[in-house]
PDB file of C-alpha atoms in Angstrom:
ATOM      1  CA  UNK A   1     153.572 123.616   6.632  1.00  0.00           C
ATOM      2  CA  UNK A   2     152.906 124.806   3.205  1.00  0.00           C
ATOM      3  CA  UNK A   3     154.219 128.090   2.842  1.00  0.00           C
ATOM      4  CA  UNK A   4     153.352 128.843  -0.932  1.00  0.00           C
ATOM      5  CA  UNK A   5     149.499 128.437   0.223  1.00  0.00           C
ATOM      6  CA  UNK A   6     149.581 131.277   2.191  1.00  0.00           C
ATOM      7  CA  UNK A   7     151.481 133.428  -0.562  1.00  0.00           C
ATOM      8  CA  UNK A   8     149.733 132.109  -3.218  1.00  0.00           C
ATOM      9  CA  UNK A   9     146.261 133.540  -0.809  1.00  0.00           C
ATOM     10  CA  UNK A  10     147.793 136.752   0.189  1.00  0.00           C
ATOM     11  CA  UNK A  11     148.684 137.682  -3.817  1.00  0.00           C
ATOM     12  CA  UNK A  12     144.892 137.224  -3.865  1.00  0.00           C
ATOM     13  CA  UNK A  13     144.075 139.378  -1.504  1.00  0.00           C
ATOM     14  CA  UNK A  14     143.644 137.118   1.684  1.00  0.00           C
ATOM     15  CA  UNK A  15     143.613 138.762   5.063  1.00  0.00           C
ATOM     16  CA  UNK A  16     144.384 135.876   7.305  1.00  0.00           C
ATOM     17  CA  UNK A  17     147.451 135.067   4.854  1.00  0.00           C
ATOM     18  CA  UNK A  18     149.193 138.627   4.778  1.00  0.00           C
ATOM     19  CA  UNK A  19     148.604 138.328   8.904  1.00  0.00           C
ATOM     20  CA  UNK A  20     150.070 134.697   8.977  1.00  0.00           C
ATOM     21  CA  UNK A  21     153.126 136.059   6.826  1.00  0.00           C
ATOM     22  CA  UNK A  22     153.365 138.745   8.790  1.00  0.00           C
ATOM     23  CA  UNK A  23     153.623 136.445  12.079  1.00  0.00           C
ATOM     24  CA  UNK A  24     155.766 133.757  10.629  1.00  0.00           C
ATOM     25  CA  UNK A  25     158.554 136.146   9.261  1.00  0.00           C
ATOM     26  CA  UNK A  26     159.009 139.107  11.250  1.00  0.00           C
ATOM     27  CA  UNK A  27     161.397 137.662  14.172  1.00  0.00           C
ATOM     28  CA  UNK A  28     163.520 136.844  11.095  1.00  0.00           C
ATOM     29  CA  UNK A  29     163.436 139.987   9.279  1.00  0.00           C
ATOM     30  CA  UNK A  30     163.384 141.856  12.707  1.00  0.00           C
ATOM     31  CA  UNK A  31     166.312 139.977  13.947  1.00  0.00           C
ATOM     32  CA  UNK A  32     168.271 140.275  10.341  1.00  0.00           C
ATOM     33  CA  UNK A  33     167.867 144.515  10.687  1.00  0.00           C
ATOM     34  CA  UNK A  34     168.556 144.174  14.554  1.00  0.00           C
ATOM     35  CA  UNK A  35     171.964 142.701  13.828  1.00  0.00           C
ATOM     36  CA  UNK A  36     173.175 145.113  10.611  1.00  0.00           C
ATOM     37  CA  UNK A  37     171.733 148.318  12.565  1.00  0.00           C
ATOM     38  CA  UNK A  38     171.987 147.829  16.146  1.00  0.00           C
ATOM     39  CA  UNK A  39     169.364 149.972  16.880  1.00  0.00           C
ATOM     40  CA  UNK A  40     165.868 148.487  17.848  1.00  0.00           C
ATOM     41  CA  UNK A  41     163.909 151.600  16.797  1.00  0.00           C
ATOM     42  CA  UNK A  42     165.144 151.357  13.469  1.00  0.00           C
ATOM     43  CA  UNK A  43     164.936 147.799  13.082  1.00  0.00           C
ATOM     44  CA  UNK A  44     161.783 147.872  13.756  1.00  0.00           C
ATOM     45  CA  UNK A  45     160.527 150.888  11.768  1.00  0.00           C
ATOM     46  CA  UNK A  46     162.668 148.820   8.673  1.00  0.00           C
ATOM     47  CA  UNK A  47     160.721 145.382   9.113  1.00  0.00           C
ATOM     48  CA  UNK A  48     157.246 147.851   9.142  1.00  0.00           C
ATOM     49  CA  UNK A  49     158.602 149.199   5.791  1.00  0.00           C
ATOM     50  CA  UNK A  50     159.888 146.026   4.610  1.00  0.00           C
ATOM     51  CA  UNK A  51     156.398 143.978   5.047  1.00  0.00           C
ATOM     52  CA  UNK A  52     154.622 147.357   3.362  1.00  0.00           C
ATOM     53  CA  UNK A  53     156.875 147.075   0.651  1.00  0.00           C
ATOM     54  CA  UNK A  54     156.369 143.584   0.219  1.00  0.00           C
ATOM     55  CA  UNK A  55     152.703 143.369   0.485  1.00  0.00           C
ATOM     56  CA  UNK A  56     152.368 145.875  -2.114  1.00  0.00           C
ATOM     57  CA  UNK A  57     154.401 143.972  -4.103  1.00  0.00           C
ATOM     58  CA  UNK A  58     153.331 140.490  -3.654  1.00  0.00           C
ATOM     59  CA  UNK A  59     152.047 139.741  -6.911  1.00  0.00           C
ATOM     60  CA  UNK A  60     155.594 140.226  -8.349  1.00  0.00           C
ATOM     61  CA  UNK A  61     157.378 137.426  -5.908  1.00  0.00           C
ATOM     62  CA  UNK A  62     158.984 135.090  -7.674  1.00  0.00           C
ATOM     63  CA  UNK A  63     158.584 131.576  -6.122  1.00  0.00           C
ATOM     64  CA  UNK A  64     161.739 130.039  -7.637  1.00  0.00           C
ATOM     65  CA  UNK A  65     163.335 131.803  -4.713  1.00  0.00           C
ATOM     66  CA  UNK A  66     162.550 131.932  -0.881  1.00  0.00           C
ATOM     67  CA  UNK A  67     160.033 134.192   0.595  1.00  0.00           C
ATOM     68  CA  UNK A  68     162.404 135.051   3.574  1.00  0.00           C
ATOM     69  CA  UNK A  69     165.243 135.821   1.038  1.00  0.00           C
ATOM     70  CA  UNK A  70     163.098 138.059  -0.823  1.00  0.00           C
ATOM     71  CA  UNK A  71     161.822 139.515   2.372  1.00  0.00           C
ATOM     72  CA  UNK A  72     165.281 140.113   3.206  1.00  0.00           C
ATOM     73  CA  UNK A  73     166.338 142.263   0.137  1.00  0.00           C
ATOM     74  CA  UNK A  74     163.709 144.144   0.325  1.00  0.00           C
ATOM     75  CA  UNK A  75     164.631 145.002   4.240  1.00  0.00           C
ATOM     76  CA  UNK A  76     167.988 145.580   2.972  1.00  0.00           C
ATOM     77  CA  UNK A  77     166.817 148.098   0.350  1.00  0.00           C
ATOM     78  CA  UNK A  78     164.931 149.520   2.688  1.00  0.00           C
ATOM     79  CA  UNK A  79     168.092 149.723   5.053  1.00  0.00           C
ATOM     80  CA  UNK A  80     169.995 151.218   2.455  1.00  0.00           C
ATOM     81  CA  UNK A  81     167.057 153.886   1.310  1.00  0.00           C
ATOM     82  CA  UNK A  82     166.941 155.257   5.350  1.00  0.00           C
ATOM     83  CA  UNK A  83     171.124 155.618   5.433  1.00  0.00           C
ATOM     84  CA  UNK A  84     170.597 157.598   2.314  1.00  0.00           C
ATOM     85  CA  UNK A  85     168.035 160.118   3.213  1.00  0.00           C
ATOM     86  CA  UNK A  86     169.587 159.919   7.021  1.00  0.00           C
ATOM     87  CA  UNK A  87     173.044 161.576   4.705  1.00  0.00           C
ATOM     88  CA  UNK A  88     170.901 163.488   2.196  1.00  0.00           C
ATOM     89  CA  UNK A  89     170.289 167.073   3.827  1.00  0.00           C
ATOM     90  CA  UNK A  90     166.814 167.720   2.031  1.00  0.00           C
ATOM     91  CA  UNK A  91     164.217 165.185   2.655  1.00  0.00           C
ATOM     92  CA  UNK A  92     161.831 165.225  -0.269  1.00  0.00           C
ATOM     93  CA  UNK A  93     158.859 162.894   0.452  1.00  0.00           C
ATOM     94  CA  UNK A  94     158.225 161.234  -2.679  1.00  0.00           C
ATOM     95  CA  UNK A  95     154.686 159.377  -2.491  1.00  0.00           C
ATOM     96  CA  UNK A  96     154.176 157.141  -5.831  1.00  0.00           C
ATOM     97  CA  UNK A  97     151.014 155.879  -7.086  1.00  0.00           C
ATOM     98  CA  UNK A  98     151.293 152.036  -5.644  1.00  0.00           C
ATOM     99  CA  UNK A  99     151.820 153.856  -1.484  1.00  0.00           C
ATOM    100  CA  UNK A 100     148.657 155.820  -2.589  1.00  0.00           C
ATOM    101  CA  UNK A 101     146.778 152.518  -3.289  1.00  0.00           C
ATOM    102  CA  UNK A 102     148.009 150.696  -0.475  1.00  0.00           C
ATOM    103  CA  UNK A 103     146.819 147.187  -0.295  1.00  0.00           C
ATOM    104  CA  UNK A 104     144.260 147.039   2.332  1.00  0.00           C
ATOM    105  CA  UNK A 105     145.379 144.484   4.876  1.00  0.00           C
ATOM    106  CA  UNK A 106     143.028 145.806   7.585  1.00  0.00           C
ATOM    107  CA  UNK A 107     139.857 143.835   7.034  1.00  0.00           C
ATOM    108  CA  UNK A 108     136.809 144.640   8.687  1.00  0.00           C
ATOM    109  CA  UNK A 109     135.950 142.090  10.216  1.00  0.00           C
ATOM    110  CA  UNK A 110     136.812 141.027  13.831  1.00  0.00           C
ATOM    111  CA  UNK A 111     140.127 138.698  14.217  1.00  0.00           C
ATOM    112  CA  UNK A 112     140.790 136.728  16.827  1.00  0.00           C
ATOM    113  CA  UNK A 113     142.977 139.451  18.908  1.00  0.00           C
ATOM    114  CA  UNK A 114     140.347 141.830  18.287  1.00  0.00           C
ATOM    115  CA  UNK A 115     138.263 140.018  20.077  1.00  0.00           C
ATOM    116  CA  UNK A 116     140.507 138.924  22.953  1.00  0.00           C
ATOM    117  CA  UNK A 117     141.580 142.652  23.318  1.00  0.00           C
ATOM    118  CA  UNK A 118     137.970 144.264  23.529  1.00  0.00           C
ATOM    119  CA  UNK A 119     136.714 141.039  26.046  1.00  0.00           C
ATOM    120  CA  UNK A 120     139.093 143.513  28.712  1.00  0.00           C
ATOM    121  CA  UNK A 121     137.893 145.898  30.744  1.00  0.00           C
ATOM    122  CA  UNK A 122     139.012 149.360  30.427  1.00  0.00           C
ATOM    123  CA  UNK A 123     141.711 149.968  32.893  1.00  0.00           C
ATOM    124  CA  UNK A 124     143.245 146.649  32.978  1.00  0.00           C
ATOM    125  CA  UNK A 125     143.261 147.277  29.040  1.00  0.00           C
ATOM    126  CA  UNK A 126     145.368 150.419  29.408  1.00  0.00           C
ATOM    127  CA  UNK A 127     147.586 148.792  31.489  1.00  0.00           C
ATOM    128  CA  UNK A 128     148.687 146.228  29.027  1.00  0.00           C
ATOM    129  CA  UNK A 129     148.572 148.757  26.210  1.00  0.00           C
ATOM    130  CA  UNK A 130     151.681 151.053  28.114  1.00  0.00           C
ATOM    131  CA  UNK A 131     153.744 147.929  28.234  1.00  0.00           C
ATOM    132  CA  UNK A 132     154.122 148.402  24.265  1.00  0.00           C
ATOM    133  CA  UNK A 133     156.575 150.335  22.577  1.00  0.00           C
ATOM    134  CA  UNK A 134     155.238 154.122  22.027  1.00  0.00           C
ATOM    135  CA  UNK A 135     154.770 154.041  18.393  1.00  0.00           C
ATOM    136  CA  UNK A 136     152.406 151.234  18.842  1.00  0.00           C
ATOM    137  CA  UNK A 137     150.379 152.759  21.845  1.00  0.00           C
ATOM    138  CA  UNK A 138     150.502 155.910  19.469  1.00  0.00           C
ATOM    139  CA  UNK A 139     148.340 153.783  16.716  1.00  0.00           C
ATOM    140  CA  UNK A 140     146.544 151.619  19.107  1.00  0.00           C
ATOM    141  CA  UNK A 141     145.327 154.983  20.856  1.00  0.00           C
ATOM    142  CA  UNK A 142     144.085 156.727  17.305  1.00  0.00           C
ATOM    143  CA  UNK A 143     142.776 154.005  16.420  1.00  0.00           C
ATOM    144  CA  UNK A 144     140.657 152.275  19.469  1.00  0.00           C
ATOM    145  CA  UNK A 145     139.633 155.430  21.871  1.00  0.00           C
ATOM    146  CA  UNK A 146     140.088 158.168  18.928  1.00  0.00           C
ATOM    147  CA  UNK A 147     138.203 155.736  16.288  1.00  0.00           C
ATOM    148  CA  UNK A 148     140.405 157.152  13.509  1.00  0.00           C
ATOM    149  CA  UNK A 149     140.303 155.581  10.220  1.00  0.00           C
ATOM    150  CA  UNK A 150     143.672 154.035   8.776  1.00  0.00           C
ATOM    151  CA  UNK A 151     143.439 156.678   6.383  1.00  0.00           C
ATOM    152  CA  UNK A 152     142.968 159.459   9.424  1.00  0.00           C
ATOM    153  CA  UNK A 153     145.723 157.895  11.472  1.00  0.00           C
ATOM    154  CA  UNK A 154     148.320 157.995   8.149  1.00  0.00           C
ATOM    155  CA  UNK A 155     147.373 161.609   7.793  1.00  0.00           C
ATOM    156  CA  UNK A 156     148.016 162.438  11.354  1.00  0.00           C
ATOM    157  CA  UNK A 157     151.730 160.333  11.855  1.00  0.00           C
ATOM    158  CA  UNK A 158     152.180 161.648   8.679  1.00  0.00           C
ATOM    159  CA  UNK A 159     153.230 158.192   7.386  1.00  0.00           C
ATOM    160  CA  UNK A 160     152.062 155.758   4.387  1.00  0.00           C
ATOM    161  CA  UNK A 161     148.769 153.882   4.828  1.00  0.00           C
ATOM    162  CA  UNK A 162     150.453 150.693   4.046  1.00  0.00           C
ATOM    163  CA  UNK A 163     152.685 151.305   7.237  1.00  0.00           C
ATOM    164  CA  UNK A 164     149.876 151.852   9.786  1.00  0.00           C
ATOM    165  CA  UNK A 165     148.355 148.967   8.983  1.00  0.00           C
ATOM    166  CA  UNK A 166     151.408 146.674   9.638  1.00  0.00           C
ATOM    167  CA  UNK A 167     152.460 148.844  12.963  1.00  0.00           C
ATOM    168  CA  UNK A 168     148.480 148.537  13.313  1.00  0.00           C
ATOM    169  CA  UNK A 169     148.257 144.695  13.011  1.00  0.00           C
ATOM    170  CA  UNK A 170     151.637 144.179  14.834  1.00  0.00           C
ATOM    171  CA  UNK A 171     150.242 146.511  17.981  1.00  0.00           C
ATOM    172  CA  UNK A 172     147.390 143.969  17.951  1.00  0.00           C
ATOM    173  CA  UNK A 173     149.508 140.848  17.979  1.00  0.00           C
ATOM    174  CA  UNK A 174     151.727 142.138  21.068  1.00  0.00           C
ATOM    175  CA  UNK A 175     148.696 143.180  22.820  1.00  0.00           C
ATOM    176  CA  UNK A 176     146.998 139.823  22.227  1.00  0.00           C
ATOM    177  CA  UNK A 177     150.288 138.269  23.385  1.00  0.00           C
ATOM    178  CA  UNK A 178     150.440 140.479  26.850  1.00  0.00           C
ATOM    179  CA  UNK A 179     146.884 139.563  27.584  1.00  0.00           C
ATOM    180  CA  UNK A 180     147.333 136.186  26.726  1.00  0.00           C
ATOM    181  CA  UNK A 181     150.353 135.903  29.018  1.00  0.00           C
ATOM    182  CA  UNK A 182     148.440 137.315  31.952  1.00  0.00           C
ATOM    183  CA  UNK A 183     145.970 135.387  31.785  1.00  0.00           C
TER     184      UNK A 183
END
């Protein structure tokens, strides 16, 4: 598998790409965070962070190196960044012009776990929806049965754009997974 394809589509913009890096590296990155922080709620609000961070920044990867160790450094940045305003008293949210231009992952069309997830029916939908995490039946909810833009949803959790589409994306993966599994 060709690895540098996908990058090379995602620094161009590619949906399907960002989702397939996405897939293929967050056990690793999740798993890396898991072991430094012990703490699964952290963990995974880093790896969110981490693939925000990096899909910003995508055009600026360097392919001389791996795309897991660059994921990597940028989890442990972000690591280091939440121990720091975890000490620091005042939190100062400091919003720069690349969060505010968040790359758009969310594409408009249908994907593939769309589709699985609205071929449910209603209550058998909600039931597979509580067996995720809260923060992802949080966005799953705003999104779906509140129809909330991205934009909306950020503005309610009060949290970068760039991260509700990841947590976003992610929610729809484990929910395609569940449904798949009871199938």
């Amino acid at each position: 598998m060709e690895i540098n394809k996908y990058i090379e589509k995602a620094k161009k913009g590619d949906q399907v790409a960002f989702t397939f890096l996405l897939d293929h590296y967050w056990n690793e990155v999740y798993g890396f965070m898991l072991k430094r922080t012990e703490n699964e709620t952290d963990s995974e609000d880093i790896t969110i962070e981490t693939f925000s961070k990096a899909f910003d920044k995508i055009a600026t990867y360097n392919p001389e190196f791996q795309f897991n160790t660059w994921l990597i450094a940028i989890a442990k940045n972000v690591h280091i960044d939440m121990l720091r305003k975890k000490k620091s008293t005042v939190f100062v949210e400091i919003t720069d012009e690349e969060d505010q231009q968040a790359y758009n992952v969310a594409d408009s069309s249908p994907s593939a776990e769309d589709e699985l997830i609205t071929e449910q029916n209603l209550s058998r939908l909600l039931q597979f929806i509580k067996e995720l995490k809260p923060h992802y039946q949080e966005v799953i909810q705003l999104r779906y049965f509140q129809e909330m833009s991205y934009q909306e949803i950020a503005e309610q959790l009060n949290e970068p754009l760039s991260n509700v589409k990841i947590k976003l994306l992610r929610a729809k993966k484990l929910l395609a997974e569940i449904i798949e599994s009871k199938r």
